[in-house]
Amino acid sequence: MKNNYTADSNRYGTMRYNRCGKSGLLLPAISLGLWHNFGHADNFNTARDIIQSAFNQGITHFDLANNYGPPAGSAEEVFGVILKKDFLAYRDEMIITTKAGYDMWDGPYGEWGSRKYLIASVNQSLKRMGLEYVDIFYSHRFDPKTPLEETMMALDHIVKSGKALYAGISNYSPEQTQRAFEILQQLGTPCLIHQSRYSMLDRSVEEGLLDVLEDNGIGFVAFSPLAQGMLTDRYLHGIPSDSRASKAHFLRPENITAELLKKVNALNEIALNRGQSLAQMATAWLLKDRRVTSVIVGVSSVKQLHDNIDTIRNTFFSIEEIEKIDIILK
């Protein structure tokens, strides 16, 4: 099938690429997440424009999961259609990732970390996207009731069967991560990457996880860098009527306190002095840490995407800026 789209010949000219831990894999500093705005409930042409524009600007990493949509599974289906229409000639330039761990189908085998669920999930994901393999397959969350050995053996099998090139984990604690790394190492399938929530307002990964990843040569990808929109200029003066918080989607109005708004406004002043938006500074603040391989952004328009990519123009922070930010956050 002939591609309907021709990629920009200068697509690798401006994007920054970081090594994923101690592996041979490089990931773009900014990755595109398809958690929302890419399902059947959303506009197909907008999704297609965003994905094309992302690739044109050097974003090679597209992050999905089996339950992304809405409805669940539809983000992979939409992405699969776009791949078939536009990206067949570029598959080897792309890092396509998916995950399994959260509730996906009815019955006792539709979530968590059993071998049954993970292998069924990767088979379903490949079918939805029309792919022979994904580049990274993740265990999306730790399963407290399934032996970790079983979950890691399933990842090992998925890689060795050719359905994924690399194995990763997401939302694991430092202790769970260390043990998962050791099991995968023994099986001969290294843990490539860990994906977790990280932002100026949620720094829990600094409490041991980033150290474990660095010690073991595992890459790290941050999601929710803008704290569900709190680290943007949308909430500087309260809660807009059309915002996520006003509809209690992800954010709840009661979480947006006067103290939080004071912090966000103080951070915004620093961002403006840097010549950045608050959102750009929040993403740059993550990328200043060499342990952060990539930051996943979620966007609903091409303009939002461009604004996010512009972040990489300035990820340097002076000592004074870092100290000011730490005072505000603490």
Coordinates of N, CA, C and O in Angstrom, one line a residue, residues 7-120:
A7 N 7.0 12.2 5.0 CA 7.5 12.9 6.2 C 8.5 14.0 5.8 O 9.1 14.0 4.7
D8 N 8.6 15.0 6.6 CA 9.5 16.1 6.4 C 10.9 15.6 6.4 O 11.4 14.9 7.3
S9 N 11.7 16.0 5.4 CA 13.1 15.5 5.2 C 14.0 16.0 6.3 O 15.1 15.5 6.5
N10 N 13.6 17.1 7.0 CA 14.4 17.7 8.0 C 13.9 17.3 9.4 O 14.3 17.9 10.4
R11 N 13.2 16.2 9.5 CA 12.6 15.8 10.8 C 13.5 15.5 11.9 O 13.1 15.6 13.1
Y12 N 14.7 15.2 11.7 CA 15.7 14.9 12.7 C 16.6 16.1 13.1 O 17.6 15.9 13.8
G13 N 16.3 17.2 12.5 CA 17.2 18.3 12.6 C 17.2 19.0 14.0 O 18.3 19.6 14.4
T14 N 16.1 19.0 14.7 CA 16.0 19.8 15.9 C 15.7 19.0 17.2 O 16.0 19.5 18.3
M15 N 15.1 17.8 17.0 CA 14.8 17.0 18.2 C 16.0 16.5 18.9 O 17.0 16.2 18.3
R16 N 16.0 16.5 20.3 CA 17.1 16.0 21.1 C 16.8 14.5 21.4 O 15.6 14.2 21.7
Y17 N 17.8 13.6 21.3 CA 17.6 12.2 21.6 C 18.5 11.8 22.8 O 19.6 12.2 22.8
N18 N 17.9 11.1 23.7 CA 18.6 10.7 24.9 C 18.7 9.1 25.0 O 17.8 8.4 24.6
R19 N 19.8 8.7 25.5 CA 20.0 7.2 25.6 C 19.2 6.7 26.7 O 19.0 7.3 27.8
C20 N 18.5 5.5 26.4 CA 17.6 4.9 27.4 C 18.4 4.0 28.4 O 18.8 2.9 28.0
G21 N 18.8 4.6 29.5 CA 19.6 3.8 30.5 C 20.9 3.5 29.9 O 21.6 4.3 29.2
K22 N 21.3 2.2 30.0 CA 22.6 1.7 29.4 C 22.4 0.9 28.2 O 23.2 0.1 27.8
S23 N 21.2 1.1 27.6 CA 20.9 0.3 26.3 C 21.4 1.0 25.1 O 22.0 2.1 25.2
G24 N 21.2 0.4 24.0 CA 21.5 1.0 22.7 C 20.5 1.9 22.1 O 20.6 2.5 21.0
L25 N 19.3 2.0 22.8 CA 18.2 2.7 22.3 C 18.2 4.2 22.7 O 18.4 4.5 23.8
L26 N 17.9 5.0 21.7 CA 17.7 6.5 21.9 C 16.2 6.8 21.8 O 15.5 6.3 20.9
L27 N 15.7 7.7 22.7 CA 14.4 8.1 22.6 C 14.4 9.7 22.5 O 15.2 10.3 23.1
P28 N 13.4 10.2 21.8 CA 13.3 11.7 21.8 C 13.0 12.3 23.1 O 12.3 11.6 24.0
A29 N 13.5 13.4 23.4 CA 13.2 14.1 24.7 C 11.7 14.3 24.9 O 11.3 14.2 26.1
I30 N 11.0 14.5 23.9 CA 9.5 14.7 24.0 C 8.9 13.5 23.2 O 9.2 13.2 22.1
S31 N 8.0 12.8 23.9 CA 7.3 11.7 23.3 C 5.8 12.0 23.3 O 5.4 12.8 24.1
L32 N 5.1 11.3 22.3 CA 3.7 11.6 22.2 C 2.9 10.5 22.9 O 3.0 9.3 22.5
G33 N 2.0 10.8 23.9 CA 1.2 9.9 24.5 C -0.2 9.9 23.9 O -0.8 11.0 23.6
L34 N -0.8 8.7 23.7 CA -2.1 8.6 23.1 C -3.2 8.1 24.1 O -4.1 7.4 23.8
W35 N -3.0 8.6 25.4 CA -3.9 8.2 26.4 C -5.3 8.8 26.2 O -6.3 8.1 26.3
H36 N -5.4 10.0 25.8 CA -6.7 10.7 25.5 C -6.6 11.4 24.2 O -5.5 11.7 23.8
N37 N -7.7 11.7 23.6 CA -7.8 12.5 22.3 C -7.5 11.7 21.1 O -7.5 12.2 20.0
F38 N -7.3 10.3 21.2 CA -7.0 9.5 20.1 C -7.9 8.3 19.9 O -7.6 7.4 19.2
G39 N -9.1 8.3 20.7 CA -10.0 7.2 20.6 C -11.1 7.4 19.6 O -11.2 8.4 18.9
H40 N -12.1 6.5 19.6 CA -13.2 6.6 18.7 C -14.1 7.8 19.0 O -14.8 8.3 18.2
A41 N -14.0 8.3 20.3 CA -14.8 9.4 20.7 C -14.2 10.7 20.2 O -14.9 11.8 20.4
D42 N -13.0 10.7 19.6 CA -12.4 11.9 19.2 C -12.3 12.1 17.7 O -12.6 11.2 17.0
N43 N -11.9 13.2 17.3 CA -11.9 13.5 15.8 C -10.7 12.8 15.2 O -9.5 13.1 15.5
F44 N -10.9 12.0 14.2 CA -9.9 11.2 13.6 C -8.9 12.1 12.8 O -7.7 11.9 12.9
N45 N -9.4 13.1 12.1 CA -8.4 13.9 11.3 C -7.5 14.7 12.2 O -6.3 15.0 11.9
T46 N -8.0 15.2 13.4 CA -7.2 15.9 14.3 C -6.1 15.0 14.9 O -4.9 15.3 14.9
A47 N -6.5 13.7 15.2 CA -5.5 12.8 15.7 C -4.4 12.5 14.6 O -3.2 12.5 14.9
R48 N -4.9 12.3 13.4 CA -3.9 12.1 12.3 C -3.0 13.2 12.1 O -1.8 13.1 11.9
D49 N -3.5 14.5 12.1 CA -2.7 15.7 12.0 C -1.6 15.7 13.1 O -0.4 16.1 12.8
I50 N -2.0 15.4 14.3 CA -1.1 15.5 15.4 C 0.0 14.5 15.3 O 1.2 14.8 15.5
I51 N -0.3 13.3 14.9 CA 0.7 12.2 14.8 C 1.7 12.5 13.6 O 2.9 12.4 13.7
Q52 N 1.1 13.0 12.5 CA 2.0 13.4 11.4 C 2.9 14.5 11.8 O 4.1 14.5 11.5
S53 N 2.4 15.6 12.4 CA 3.2 16.7 12.8 C 4.2 16.3 13.8 O 5.4 16.8 13.8
A54 N 3.9 15.4 14.7 CA 4.9 14.9 15.7 C 6.1 14.3 15.0 O 7.2 14.6 15.3
F55 N 5.8 13.4 14.1 CA 6.8 12.7 13.4 C 7.7 13.6 12.5 O 8.9 13.5 12.4
N56 N 7.0 14.6 11.9 CA 7.7 15.6 11.1 C 8.7 16.4 12.0 O 9.7 17.0 11.4
Q57 N 8.5 16.5 13.3 CA 9.4 17.2 14.1 C 10.3 16.3 15.0 O 10.9 16.8 16.0
G58 N 10.5 15.1 14.5 CA 11.4 14.2 15.2 C 10.9 13.4 16.3 O 11.7 12.7 17.0
I59 N 9.6 13.5 16.6 CA 9.1 12.6 17.7 C 8.9 11.2 17.0 O 8.1 11.0 16.2
T60 N 9.7 10.3 17.5 CA 9.7 8.9 17.0 C 9.0 7.9 18.0 O 8.7 6.8 17.6
H61 N 8.7 8.4 19.2 CA 8.2 7.5 20.2 C 6.7 7.8 20.5 O 6.3 8.9 20.9
F62 N 5.9 6.8 20.2 CA 4.4 6.9 20.4 C 4.0 5.9 21.4 O 4.1 4.7 21.3
D63 N 3.4 6.4 22.5 CA 3.1 5.6 23.7 C 1.6 5.3 23.8 O 0.8 6.3 23.9
L64 N 1.3 4.0 23.9 CA -0.1 3.6 24.0 C -0.3 2.6 25.1 O 0.7 2.2 25.8
A65 N -1.5 2.1 25.4 CA -1.8 1.0 26.3 C -3.0 0.3 25.8 O -3.8 1.0 25.0
N66 N -3.3 -0.9 26.2 CA -4.4 -1.6 25.7 C -5.7 -0.9 26.1 O -6.7 -1.0 25.3
N67 N -5.8 -0.2 27.2 CA -7.0 0.4 27.6 C -7.2 1.9 27.3 O -8.1 2.5 27.7
Y68 N -6.3 2.4 26.4 CA -6.4 3.8 26.1 C -7.6 4.0 25.1 O -7.8 3.2 24.2
G69 N -8.2 5.1 25.2 CA -9.3 5.5 24.3 C -9.8 6.9 24.5 O -9.0 7.8 24.4
P70 N -11.0 7.1 24.9 CA -12.1 6.1 25.0 C -12.8 5.7 23.7 O -12.7 6.5 22.8
P71 N -13.5 4.6 23.6 CA -13.5 3.5 24.7 C -12.2 2.7 24.7 O -11.3 2.9 23.8
A72 N -12.0 1.9 25.7 CA -10.8 1.1 25.8 C -10.4 0.3 24.5 O -11.3 -0.3 24.0
G73 N -9.2 0.4 24.1 CA -8.8 -0.3 22.9 C -8.8 0.6 21.7 O -8.2 0.3 20.7
S74 N -9.6 1.6 21.7 CA -9.8 2.4 20.5 C -8.6 3.2 20.1 O -8.4 3.5 18.9
A75 N -7.8 3.7 21.0 CA -6.6 4.4 20.7 C -5.7 3.6 19.8 O -5.1 4.1 18.8
E76 N -5.5 2.3 20.2 CA -4.7 1.4 19.4 C -5.3 1.2 18.0 O -4.6 1.2 17.0
E77 N -6.6 1.1 17.9 CA -7.3 0.9 16.6 C -7.1 2.1 15.7 O -6.8 2.0 14.5
V78 N -7.3 3.3 16.3 CA -7.1 4.5 15.5 C -5.7 4.7 15.1 O -5.4 5.0 13.9
F79 N -4.8 4.4 16.0 CA -3.3 4.5 15.6 C -3.0 3.5 14.5 O -2.3 3.8 13.6
G80 N -3.6 2.3 14.6 CA -3.4 1.3 13.6 C -3.8 1.7 12.2 O -3.2 1.5 11.2
V81 N -5.0 2.4 12.1 CA -5.5 2.9 10.9 C -4.5 4.0 10.3 O -4.2 4.0 9.1
I82 N -4.0 4.9 11.2 CA -3.1 5.9 10.7 C -1.8 5.3 10.3 O -1.2 5.8 9.3
L83 N -1.3 4.3 11.0 CA -0.1 3.6 10.6 C -0.2 3.1 9.2 O 0.6 3.2 8.3
K84 N -1.4 2.4 8.9 CA -1.6 1.8 7.7 C -1.7 2.8 6.5 O -1.2 2.6 5.4
K85 N -2.3 3.9 6.8 CA -2.5 5.0 5.8 C -1.2 5.7 5.5 O -1.0 6.1 4.3
D86 N -0.5 6.0 6.6 CA 0.6 7.0 6.4 C 2.0 6.5 6.7 O 3.0 7.2 6.3
F87 N 2.2 5.5 7.5 CA 3.5 5.2 8.1 C 4.1 3.9 7.8 O 5.1 3.5 8.4
L88 N 3.6 3.2 6.8 CA 4.2 1.9 6.5 C 5.6 2.0 6.1 O 6.5 1.1 6.5
A89 N 6.0 3.0 5.4 CA 7.4 3.2 4.9 C 8.3 3.7 6.1 O 9.5 3.6 5.9
Y90 N 7.7 4.1 7.2 CA 8.5 4.6 8.3 C 8.5 3.8 9.6 O 9.1 4.2 10.6
R91 N 8.0 2.5 9.5 CA 7.9 1.7 10.7 C 9.2 1.6 11.4 O 9.3 1.6 12.7
D92 N 10.3 1.4 10.7 CA 11.6 1.1 11.3 C 12.2 2.4 11.9 O 13.2 2.3 12.6
E93 N 11.6 3.5 11.7 CA 12.0 4.8 12.3 C 11.2 5.1 13.6 O 11.4 6.1 14.3
M94 N 10.2 4.2 13.9 CA 9.3 4.5 15.0 C 9.5 3.6 16.2 O 9.8 2.4 16.0
I95 N 9.3 4.2 17.4 CA 9.2 3.4 18.6 C 7.8 3.4 19.1 O 7.3 4.4 19.5
I96 N 7.1 2.2 18.9 CA 5.7 2.1 19.3 C 5.6 1.2 20.5 O 6.1 0.1 20.5
T97 N 5.0 1.8 21.6 CA 4.9 1.1 22.8 C 3.5 0.8 23.3 O 2.6 1.7 23.0
T98 N 3.3 -0.3 24.0 CA 1.9 -0.5 24.6 C 2.1 -1.2 25.9 O 3.2 -1.6 26.2
K99 N 1.0 -1.3 26.7 CA 1.1 -1.8 28.0 C -0.2 -2.6 28.3 O -1.2 -2.5 27.6
A100 N -0.1 -3.4 29.4 CA -1.3 -4.1 29.9 C -1.1 -4.2 31.4 O 0.0 -4.5 32.0
G101 N -2.2 -4.1 32.1 CA -2.2 -4.2 33.6 C -3.5 -3.7 34.2 O -4.0 -4.3 35.2
Y102 N -4.2 -2.8 33.6 CA -5.5 -2.3 34.1 C -6.6 -3.0 33.5 O -6.5 -3.8 32.5
D103 N -7.8 -2.8 34.0 CA -9.0 -3.5 33.6 C -9.3 -3.3 32.1 O -9.4 -2.2 31.7
M104 N -9.5 -4.5 31.4 CA -9.6 -4.4 30.0 C -10.8 -5.2 29.5 O -11.5 -4.8 28.6
W105 N -11.1 -6.4 30.1 CA -12.3 -7.1 29.7 C -12.8 -7.9 30.9 O -12.2 -8.0 31.9
D106 N -14.0 -8.4 30.7 CA -14.8 -9.0 31.8 C -14.1 -10.3 32.2 O -13.4 -11.0 31.4
G107 N -14.4 -10.7 33.4 CA -13.9 -12.0 33.9 C -12.6 -11.9 34.7 O -12.0 -10.9 34.8
P108 N -12.1 -13.1 35.2 CA -10.9 -13.1 36.0 C -9.6 -12.9 35.3 O -8.5 -12.7 35.9
Y109 N -9.6 -12.9 34.0 CA -8.3 -12.8 33.2 C -8.1 -11.4 32.5 O -7.3 -11.3 31.6
G110 N -8.9 -10.4 32.9 CA -8.9 -9.2 32.1 C -8.2 -8.0 32.7 O -8.3 -6.9 32.2
E111 N -7.3 -8.3 33.7 CA -6.5 -7.2 34.3 C -5.4 -7.8 35.1 O -5.2 -9.0 35.3
W112 N -4.5 -6.9 35.6 CA -3.4 -7.3 36.5 C -2.2 -7.8 35.8 O -1.9 -7.4 34.7
G113 N -1.5 -8.9 36.3 CA -0.2 -9.3 35.8 C 0.0 -10.7 35.5 O 1.2 -11.2 35.5
S114 N -1.1 -11.5 35.3 CA -0.9 -12.9 35.1 C -0.3 -13.2 33.7 O -0.4 -12.3 32.8
R115 N 0.3 -14.3 33.5 CA 0.8 -14.7 32.2 C -0.3 -14.7 31.2 O -0.2 -14.2 30.0
K116 N -1.4 -15.3 31.6 CA -2.6 -15.4 30.7 C -3.0 -14.0 30.2 O -3.2 -13.8 29.0
Y117 N -3.1 -13.0 31.1 CA -3.6 -11.7 30.7 C -2.6 -11.0 29.9 O -2.9 -10.4 28.8
L118 N -1.3 -11.0 30.2 CA -0.3 -10.2 29.5 C -0.1 -10.7 28.1 O 0.0 -9.9 27.1
I119 N -0.1 -12.0 27.9 CA 0.1 -12.6 26.6 C -1.1 -12.4 25.7 O -1.0 -12.0 24.5
A120 N -2.3 -12.6 26.3 CA -3.5 -12.3 25.5 C -3.6 -10.8 25.2 O -4.0 -10.4 24.0

